[in-house]
Coordinates of C-alpha atoms and ligand atoms in Angstrom, one line a residue:
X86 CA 247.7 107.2 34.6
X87 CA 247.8 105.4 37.5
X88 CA 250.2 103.2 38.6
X89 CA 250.0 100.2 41.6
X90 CA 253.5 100.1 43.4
X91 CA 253.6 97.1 45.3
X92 CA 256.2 97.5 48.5
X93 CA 255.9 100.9 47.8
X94 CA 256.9 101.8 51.7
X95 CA 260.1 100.0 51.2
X96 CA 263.7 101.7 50.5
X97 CA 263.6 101.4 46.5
X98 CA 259.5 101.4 46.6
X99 CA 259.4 104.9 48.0
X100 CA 262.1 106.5 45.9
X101 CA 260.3 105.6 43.2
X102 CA 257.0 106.9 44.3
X103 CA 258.5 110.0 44.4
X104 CA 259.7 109.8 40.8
X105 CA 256.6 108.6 39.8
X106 CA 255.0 111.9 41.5
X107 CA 257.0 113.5 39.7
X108 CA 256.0 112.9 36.1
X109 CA 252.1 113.7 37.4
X110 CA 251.6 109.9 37.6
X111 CA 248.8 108.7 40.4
X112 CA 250.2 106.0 42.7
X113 CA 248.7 103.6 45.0
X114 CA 250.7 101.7 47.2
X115 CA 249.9 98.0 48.8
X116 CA 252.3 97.1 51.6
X117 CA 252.1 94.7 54.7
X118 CA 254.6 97.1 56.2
X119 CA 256.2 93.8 57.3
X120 CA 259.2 95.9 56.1
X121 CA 258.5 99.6 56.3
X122 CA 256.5 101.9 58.2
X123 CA 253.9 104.6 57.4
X124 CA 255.5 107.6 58.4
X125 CA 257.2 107.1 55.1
X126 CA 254.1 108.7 53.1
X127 CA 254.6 112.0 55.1
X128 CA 258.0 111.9 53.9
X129 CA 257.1 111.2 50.4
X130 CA 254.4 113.9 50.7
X131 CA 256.9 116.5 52.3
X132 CA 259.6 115.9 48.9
X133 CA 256.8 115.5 45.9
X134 CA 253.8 117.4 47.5
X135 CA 251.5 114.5 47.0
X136 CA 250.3 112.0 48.8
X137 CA 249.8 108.8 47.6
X138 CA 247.3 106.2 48.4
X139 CA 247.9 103.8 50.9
X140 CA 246.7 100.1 51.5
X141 CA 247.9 98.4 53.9
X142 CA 247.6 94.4 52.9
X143 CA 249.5 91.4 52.1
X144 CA 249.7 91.0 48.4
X145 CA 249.2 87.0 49.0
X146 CA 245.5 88.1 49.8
X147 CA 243.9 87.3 46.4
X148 CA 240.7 89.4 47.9
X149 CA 242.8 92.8 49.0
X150 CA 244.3 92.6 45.4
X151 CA 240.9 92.2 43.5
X152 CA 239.4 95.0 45.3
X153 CA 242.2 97.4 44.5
X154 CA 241.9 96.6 41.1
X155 CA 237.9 97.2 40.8
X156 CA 238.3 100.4 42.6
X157 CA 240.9 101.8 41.2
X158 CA 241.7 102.2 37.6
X159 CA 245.2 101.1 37.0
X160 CA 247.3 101.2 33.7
X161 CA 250.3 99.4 35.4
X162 CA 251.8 97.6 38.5
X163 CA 255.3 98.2 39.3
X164 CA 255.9 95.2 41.7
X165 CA 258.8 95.6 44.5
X166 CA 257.1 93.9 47.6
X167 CA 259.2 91.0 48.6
X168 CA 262.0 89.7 51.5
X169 CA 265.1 90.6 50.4
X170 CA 267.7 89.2 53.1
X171 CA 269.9 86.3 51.6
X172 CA 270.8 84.9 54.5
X173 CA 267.7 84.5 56.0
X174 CA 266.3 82.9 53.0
X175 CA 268.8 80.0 53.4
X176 CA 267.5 79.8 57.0
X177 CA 263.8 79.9 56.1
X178 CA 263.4 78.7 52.4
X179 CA 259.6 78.3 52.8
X180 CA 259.0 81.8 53.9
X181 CA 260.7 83.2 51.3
X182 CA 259.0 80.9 48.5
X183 CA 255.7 81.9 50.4
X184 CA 255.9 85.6 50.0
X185 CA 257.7 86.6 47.3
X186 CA 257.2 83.5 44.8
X187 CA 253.0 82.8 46.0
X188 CA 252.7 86.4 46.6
X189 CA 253.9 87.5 42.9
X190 CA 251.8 84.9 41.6
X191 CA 248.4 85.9 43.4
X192 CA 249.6 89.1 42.2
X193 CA 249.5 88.0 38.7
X194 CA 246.3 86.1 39.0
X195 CA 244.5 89.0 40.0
X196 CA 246.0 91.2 37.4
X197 CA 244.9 88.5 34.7
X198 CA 241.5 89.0 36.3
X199 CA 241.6 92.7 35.9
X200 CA 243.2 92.6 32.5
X201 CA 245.7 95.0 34.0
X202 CA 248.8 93.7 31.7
X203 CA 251.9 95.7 32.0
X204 CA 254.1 95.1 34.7
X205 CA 257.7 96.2 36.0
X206 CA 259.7 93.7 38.6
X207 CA 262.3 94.3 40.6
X208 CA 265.0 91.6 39.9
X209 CA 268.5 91.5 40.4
X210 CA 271.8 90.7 39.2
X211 CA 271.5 87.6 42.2
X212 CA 270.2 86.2 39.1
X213 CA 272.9 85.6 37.4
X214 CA 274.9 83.5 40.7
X215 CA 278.5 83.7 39.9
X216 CA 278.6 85.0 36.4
X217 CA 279.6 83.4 33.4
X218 CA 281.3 86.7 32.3
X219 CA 282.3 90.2 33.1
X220 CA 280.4 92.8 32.6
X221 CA 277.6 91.0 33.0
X222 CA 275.0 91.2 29.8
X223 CA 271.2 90.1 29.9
X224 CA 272.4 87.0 27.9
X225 CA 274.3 85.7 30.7
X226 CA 273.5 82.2 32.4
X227 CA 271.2 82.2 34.8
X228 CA 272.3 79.8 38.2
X229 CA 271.2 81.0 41.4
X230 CA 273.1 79.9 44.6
X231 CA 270.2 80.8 47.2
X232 CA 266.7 80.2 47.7
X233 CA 266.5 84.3 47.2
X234 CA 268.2 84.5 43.9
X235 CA 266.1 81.0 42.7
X236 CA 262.5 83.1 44.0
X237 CA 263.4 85.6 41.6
X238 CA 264.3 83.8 38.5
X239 CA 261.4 81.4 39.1
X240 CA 259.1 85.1 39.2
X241 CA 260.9 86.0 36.1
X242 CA 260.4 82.6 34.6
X243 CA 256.4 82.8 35.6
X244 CA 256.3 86.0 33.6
X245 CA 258.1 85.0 30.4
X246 CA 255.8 82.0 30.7
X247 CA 252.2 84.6 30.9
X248 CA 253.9 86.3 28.2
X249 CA 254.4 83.5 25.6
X250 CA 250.7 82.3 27.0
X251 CA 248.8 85.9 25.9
X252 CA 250.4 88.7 23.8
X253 CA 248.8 90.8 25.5
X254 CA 251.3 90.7 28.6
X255 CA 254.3 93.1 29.1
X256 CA 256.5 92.5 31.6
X257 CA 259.9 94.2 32.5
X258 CA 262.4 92.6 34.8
X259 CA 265.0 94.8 36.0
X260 CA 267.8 93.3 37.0
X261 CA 268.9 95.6 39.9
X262 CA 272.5 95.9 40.5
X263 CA 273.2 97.2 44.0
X264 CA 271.3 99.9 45.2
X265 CA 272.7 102.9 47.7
X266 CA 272.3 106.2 48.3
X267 CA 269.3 108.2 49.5
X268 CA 267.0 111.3 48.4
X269 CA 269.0 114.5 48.1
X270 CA 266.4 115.9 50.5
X271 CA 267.9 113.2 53.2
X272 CA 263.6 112.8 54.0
X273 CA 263.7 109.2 52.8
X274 CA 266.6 106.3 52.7
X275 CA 267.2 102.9 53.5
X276 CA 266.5 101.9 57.1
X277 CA 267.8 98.0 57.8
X278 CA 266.5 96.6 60.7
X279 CA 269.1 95.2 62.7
X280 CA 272.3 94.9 61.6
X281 CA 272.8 95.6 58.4
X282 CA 273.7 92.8 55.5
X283 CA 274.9 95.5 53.3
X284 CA 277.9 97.1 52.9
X285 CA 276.8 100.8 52.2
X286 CA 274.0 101.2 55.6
X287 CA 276.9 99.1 57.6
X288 CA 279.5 101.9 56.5
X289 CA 277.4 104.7 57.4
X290 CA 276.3 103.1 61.1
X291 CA 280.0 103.1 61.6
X292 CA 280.4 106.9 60.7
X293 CA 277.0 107.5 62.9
X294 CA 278.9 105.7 66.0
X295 CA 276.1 103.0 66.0
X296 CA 278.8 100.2 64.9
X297 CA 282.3 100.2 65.9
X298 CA 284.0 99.5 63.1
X299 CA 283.9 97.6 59.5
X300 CA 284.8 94.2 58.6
X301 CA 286.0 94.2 55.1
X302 CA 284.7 90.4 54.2
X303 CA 288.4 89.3 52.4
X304 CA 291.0 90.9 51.1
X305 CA 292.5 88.0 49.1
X306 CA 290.0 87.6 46.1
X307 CA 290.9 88.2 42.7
X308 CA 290.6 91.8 42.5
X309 CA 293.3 94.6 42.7
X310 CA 293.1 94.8 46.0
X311 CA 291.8 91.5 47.2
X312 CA 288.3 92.9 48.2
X313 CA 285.0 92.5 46.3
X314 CA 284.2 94.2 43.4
X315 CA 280.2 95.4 43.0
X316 CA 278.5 98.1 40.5
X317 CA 276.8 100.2 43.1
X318 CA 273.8 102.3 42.2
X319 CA 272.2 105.5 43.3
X320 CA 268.7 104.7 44.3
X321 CA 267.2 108.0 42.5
X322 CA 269.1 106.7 39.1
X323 CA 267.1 103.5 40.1
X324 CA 263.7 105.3 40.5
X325 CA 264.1 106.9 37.6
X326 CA 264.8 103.6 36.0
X327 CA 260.9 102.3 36.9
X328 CA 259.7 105.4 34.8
X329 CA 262.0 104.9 32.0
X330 CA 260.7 101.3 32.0
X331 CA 256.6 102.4 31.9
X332 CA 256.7 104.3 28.8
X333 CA 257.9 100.9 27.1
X334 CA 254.4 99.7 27.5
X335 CA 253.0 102.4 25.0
X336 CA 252.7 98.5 22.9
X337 CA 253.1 95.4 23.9
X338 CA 256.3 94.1 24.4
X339 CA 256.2 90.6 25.8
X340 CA 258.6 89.4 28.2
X341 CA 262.0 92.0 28.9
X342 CA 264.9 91.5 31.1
X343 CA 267.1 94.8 31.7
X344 CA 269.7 95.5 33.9
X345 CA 270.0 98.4 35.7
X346 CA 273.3 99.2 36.8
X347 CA 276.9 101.7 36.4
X348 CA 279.1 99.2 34.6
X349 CA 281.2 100.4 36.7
X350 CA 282.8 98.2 39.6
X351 CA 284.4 99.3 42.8
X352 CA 286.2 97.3 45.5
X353 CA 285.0 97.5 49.5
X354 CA 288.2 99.2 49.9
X355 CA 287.6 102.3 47.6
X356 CA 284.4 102.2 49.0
X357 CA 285.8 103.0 52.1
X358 CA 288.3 105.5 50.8
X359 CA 285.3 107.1 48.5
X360 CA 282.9 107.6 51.8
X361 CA 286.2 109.0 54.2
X362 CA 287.1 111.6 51.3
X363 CA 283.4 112.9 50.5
X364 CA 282.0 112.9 53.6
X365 CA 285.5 113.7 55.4
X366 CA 285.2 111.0 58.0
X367 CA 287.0 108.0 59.2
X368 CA 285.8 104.3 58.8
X369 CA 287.2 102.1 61.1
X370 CA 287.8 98.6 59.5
X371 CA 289.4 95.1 59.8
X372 CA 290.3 92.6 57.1
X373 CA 287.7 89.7 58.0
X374 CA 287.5 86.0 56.3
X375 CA 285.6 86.5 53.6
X376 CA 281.9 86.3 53.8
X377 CA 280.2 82.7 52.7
X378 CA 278.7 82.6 49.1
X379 CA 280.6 85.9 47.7
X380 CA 281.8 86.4 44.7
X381 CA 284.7 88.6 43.8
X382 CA 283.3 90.3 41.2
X383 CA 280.0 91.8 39.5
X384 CA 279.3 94.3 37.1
X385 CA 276.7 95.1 34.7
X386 CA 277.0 95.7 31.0
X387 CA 274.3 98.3 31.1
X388 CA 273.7 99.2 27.4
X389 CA 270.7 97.6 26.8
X390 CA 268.8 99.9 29.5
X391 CA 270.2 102.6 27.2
X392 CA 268.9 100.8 24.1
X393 CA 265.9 100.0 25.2
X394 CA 264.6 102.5 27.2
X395 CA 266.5 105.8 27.1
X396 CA 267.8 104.8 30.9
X397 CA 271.7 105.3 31.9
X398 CA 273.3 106.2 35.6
X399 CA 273.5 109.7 35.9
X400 CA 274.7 109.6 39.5
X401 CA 278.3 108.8 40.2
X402 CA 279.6 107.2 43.5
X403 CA 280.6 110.7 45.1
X404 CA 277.0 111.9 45.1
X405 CA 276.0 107.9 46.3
X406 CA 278.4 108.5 49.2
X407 CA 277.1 112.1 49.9
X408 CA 273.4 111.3 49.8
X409 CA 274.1 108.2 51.7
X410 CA 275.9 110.2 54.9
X411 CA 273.4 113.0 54.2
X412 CA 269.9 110.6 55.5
X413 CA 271.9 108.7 57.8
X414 CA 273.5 111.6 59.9
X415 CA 269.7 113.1 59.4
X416 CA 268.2 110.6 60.9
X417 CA 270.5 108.4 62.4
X418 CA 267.9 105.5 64.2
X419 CA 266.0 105.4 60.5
X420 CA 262.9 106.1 60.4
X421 CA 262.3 106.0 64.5
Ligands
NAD101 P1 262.4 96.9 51.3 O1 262.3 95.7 52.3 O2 262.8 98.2 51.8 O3 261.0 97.0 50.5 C1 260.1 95.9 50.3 C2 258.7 96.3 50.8 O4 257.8 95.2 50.5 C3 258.7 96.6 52.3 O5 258.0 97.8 52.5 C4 257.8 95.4 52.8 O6 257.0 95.8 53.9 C5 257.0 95.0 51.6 N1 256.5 93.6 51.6 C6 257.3 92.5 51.7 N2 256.5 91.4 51.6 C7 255.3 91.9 51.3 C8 254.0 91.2 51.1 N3 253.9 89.9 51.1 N4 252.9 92.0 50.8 C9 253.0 93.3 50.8 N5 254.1 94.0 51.1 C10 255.3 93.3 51.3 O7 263.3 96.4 50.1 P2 264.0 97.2 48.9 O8 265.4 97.3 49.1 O9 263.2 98.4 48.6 O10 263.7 96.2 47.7 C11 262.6 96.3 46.9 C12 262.6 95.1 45.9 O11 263.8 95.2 45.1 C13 262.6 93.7 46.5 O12 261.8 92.9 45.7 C14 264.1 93.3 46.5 O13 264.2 91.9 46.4 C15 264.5 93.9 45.2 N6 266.0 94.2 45.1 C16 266.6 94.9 46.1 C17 267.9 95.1 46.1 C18 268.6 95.8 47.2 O14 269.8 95.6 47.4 N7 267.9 96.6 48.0 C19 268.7 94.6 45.0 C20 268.0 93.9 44.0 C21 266.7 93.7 44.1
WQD102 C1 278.9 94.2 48.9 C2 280.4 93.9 49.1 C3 280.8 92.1 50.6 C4 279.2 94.0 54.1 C5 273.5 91.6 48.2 C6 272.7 90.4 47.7 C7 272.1 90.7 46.4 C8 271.5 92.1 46.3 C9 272.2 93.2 47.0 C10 269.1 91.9 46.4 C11 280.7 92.4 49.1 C12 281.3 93.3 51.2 C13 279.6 93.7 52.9 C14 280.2 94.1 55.2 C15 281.9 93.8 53.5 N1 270.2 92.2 47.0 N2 280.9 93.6 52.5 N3 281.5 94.0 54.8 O1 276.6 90.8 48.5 O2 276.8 92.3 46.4 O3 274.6 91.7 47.3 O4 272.8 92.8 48.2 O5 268.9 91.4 45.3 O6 271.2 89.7 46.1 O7 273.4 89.3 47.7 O8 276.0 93.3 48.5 O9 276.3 95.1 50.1 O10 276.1 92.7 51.0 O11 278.2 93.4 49.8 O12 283.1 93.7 53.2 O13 279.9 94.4 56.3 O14 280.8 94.4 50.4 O15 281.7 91.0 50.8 O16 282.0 92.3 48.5 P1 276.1 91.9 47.7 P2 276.6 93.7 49.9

């Protein structure tokens, strides 16, 4: 089998490529590398002993796409190219309807053209805004509250229209939770440009000495401690996830929507605790106002991934926090 990873340079791309190595699967990878950079395919080759195929294109370019498809013979398309930065897609709406809603649909155009059918997403649990209900189930409401969140229900929504249109489609949408952690071999990881958004690459800059210390974005929401509440994920539980998900298209399945996450929630502050026990350093915070647009809480109700597809966490967060120290002390400018 082979399988098309789109974004497959990028932090959750390449873990999966791995994965996807793993099971003897063939992978070819399209990227613009607006995000990523190439060394990443040594690195994937050094861990699986493999090396996948590289293209380097934008998947808006309908002509790049359709030439893949003739010369390659793929089963499947496991799509993670996209921005991902909430903040800058309130800045810079169009960019970010440009790429990731125009570029999913040439994606699916050219697909349609090759009669290539099954496809996985990546989605996330922005989808579901502040949510209607803890944990959160797949039958939850679906509001967005930025131009990020909206381009990936409006991708979802584009898919579960193809699908009612020809039976022949199969799409899964995972619903990513959030993702941390690295490869045990510390070879590959996430590698933010910048400063990070995130909590998990922030904390480990501050361990590294790149950033002085934390800020802990409120400490008065309605949680036991006052700080946020999120179900972080390992990133290899996540990879694994993508080939759990691929078997489901033995038939096909129509349109699917699964999340992918713990069900378990913990606060910034045992996040901080976690990472200064495992890893036996201190992180350096201050209680800041809390950051625009957060909610307090959100955690999956992951059963249906279990249901559905075989698929639970296996990782807990000692072995996130682990892994996560474990790339960033390895290679503390990224991938430089
Ligand atoms: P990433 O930025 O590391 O990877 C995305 C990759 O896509 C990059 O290599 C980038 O160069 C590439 N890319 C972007 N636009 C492209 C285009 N037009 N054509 C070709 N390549 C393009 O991000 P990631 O964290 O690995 O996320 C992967 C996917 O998962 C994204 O769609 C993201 O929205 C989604 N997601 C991520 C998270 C998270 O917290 N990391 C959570 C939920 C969902
Ligand atoms: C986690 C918690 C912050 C940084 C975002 C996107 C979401 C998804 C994953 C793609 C929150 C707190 C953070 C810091 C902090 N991406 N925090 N200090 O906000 O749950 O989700 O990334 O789909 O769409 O919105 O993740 O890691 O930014 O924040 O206190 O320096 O950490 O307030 O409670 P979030 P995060």
């Amino acid at each position: 089998m082979a399988i098309l990873v789109t974004g497959g340079t990028g932090y959750i791309g390449s873990h999966t490529v791995v994965e996807l190595h793993q099971q003897g699967l063939e992978v070819i990878i399209v990227d613009n590398l607006s995000n990523s950079k190439t060394v990443v395919l040594d690195k994937i080759e050094t861990i699986s002993g493999k090396r996948p195929i590289f293209i380097e294109a934008d998947i808006r370019d309908s002509q790049a796409l359709d030439d893949i498809f003739s010369e390659y013979n793929i089963d499947a398309v496991i799509h993670f190219a996209g921005l991902k930065a909430v903040g800058e897609s309130v800045a810079q709406p169009l960019r970010y309807y440009d790429n990731n809603v125009v570029g999913s649909l040439r994606l699916l155009e050219s697909m349609a053209k090759a009669k290539v059918h099954n496809i996985i997403f990546s989605s996330s649990a922005t989808v579901y805004g502040s949510p209607e209900r803890l944990p959160i189930d797949e039958d939850c409401a679906l509001r967005t509250t930025n131009p990020y969140g909206t381009n990936k229900l409006q991708i979802e929504q584009m898919m579960g229209d193809l699908c009612t249109s020809d039976q022949n489609w199969s799409v899964v949408a995972l619903r990513y939770f959030n993702p941390v952690g690295a490869h045990s071999s510390g070879l590959i990881g996430e590698d933010p440009s910048g400063i990070p958004n995130n909590l998990m690459p922030f904390i480990t800059q501050v361990a590294s000495g790149l950033r002085e210390q934390l800020s802990v974005f409120g400490n008065d929401y309605d949680t036991p401690d006052g700080s946020g509440i999120r179900d972080y994920i390992h990133v290899v539980d996540l990879a694994i996830g993508h080939v759990k998900a691929l078997a489901m298209f033995k038939q096909s399945i129509g349109f699917n929507a699964i999340n992918l996450g713990t069900g378990n929630g913990y606060s910034v502050l045992e996040m901080v605790e976690s990472f200064e026990r495992v890893n036996q350093l201190k992180i350096p915070y201050q209680i800041s106002p809390r950051r625009p647009g957060d909610i307090a809480s959100c955690y999956a109700q992951p059963d249906k991934a279990y249901a559905v597809m075989g698929w639970q966490a296996e990782k807990g967060l000692d072995q996130m926090m682990k892994d996560a120290w474990h790339w960033q002390s390895k290679n503390p400018k990224g991938y430089q």
